[in-house]
Short mmCIF file of C-alpha atoms in Angstrom, two decimals:
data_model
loop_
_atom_site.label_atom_id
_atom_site.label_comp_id
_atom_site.label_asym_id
_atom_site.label_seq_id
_atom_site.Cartn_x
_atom_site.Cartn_y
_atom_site.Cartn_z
CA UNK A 219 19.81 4.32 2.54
CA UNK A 220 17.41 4.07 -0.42
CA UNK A 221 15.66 0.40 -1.90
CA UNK A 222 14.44 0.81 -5.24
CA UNK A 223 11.23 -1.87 -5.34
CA UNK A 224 9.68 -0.68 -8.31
CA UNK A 225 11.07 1.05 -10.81
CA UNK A 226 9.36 0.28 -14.60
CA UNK A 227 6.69 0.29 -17.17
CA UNK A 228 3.14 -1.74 -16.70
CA UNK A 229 0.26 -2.77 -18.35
CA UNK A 230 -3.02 -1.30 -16.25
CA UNK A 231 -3.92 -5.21 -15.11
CA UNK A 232 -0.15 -5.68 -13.77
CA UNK A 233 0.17 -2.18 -12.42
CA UNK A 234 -2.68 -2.78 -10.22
CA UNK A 235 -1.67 -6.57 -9.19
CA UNK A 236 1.53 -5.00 -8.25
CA UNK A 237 -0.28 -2.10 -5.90
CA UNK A 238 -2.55 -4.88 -4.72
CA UNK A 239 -0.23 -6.98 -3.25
CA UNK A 240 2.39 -4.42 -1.86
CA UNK A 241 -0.89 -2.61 0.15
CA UNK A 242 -2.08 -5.46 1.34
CA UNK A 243 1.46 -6.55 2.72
CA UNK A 244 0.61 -3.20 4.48
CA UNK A 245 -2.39 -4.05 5.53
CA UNK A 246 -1.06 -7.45 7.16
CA UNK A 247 1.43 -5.74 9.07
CA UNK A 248 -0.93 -3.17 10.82
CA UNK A 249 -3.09 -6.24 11.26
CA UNK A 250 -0.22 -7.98 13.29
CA UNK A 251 0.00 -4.82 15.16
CA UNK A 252 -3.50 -4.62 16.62
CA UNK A 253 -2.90 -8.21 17.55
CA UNK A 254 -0.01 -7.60 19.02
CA UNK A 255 -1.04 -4.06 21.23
CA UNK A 256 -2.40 -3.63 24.40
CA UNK A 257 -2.54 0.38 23.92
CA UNK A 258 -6.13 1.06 22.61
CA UNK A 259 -5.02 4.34 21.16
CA UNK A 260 -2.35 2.34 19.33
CA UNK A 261 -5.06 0.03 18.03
CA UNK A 262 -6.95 2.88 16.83
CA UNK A 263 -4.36 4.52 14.88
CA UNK A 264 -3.39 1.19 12.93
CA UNK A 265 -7.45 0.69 12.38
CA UNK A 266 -7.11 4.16 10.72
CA UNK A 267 -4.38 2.98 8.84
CA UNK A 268 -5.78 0.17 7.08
CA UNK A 269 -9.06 2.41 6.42
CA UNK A 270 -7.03 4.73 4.45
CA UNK A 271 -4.89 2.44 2.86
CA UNK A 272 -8.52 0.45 1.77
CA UNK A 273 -9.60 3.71 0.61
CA UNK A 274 -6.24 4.06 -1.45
CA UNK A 275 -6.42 0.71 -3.12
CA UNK A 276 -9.72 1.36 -3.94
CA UNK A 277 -9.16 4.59 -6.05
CA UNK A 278 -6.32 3.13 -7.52
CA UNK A 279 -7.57 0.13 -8.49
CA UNK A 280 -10.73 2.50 -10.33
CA UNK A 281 -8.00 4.57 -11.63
CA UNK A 282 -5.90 1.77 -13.30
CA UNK A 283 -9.46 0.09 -14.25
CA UNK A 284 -10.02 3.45 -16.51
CA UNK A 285 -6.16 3.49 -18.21
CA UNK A 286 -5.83 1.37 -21.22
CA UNK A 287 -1.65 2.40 -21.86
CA UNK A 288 1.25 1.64 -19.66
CA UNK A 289 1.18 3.42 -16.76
CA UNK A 290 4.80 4.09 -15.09
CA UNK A 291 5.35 2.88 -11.26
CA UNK A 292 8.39 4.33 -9.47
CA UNK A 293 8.98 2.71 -5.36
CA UNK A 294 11.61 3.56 -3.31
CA UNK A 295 12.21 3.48 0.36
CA UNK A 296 14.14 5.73 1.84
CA UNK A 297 15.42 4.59 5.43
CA UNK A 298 16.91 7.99 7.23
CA UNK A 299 17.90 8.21 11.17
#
């Protein structure tokens, strides 16, 4: 099963509000995780997880920053067993 969530043209400014919100939706849920875990190793990993994905926004977000044309964003997720 595929879900098409993005799928268009943006200016810089609403390509990196869109970004923005869907990592830190991310973010939130690893967040809920660690909450949620007894397993330290478990913890860890999701800690890792939000580094990265901190790390990600941030070059993005310096990226974008730079671009003064539309930039193209294409999201999909693909659920397979």
């Amino acid at each position: 099963m595929n879900i098409q969530l993005i799928d268009g043209e943006f200016n810089p400014k609403e390509a990196l509000e869109l970004v923005t919100q869907m990592i830190h939706q991310k973010i939130k849920y690893h967040e809920s995780k660690i909450l949620n875990q007894p397993n330290e190793d478990l913890i860890k990993e999701s800690e890792a997880n939000i580094r990265r994905l901190q790390k990600q926004l941030y070059e993005c977000s310096n990226e974008l920053k730079s671009k003064s044309k539309e930039v193209i964003i294409n999201a999909t997720i693909n659920i397979k067993e």
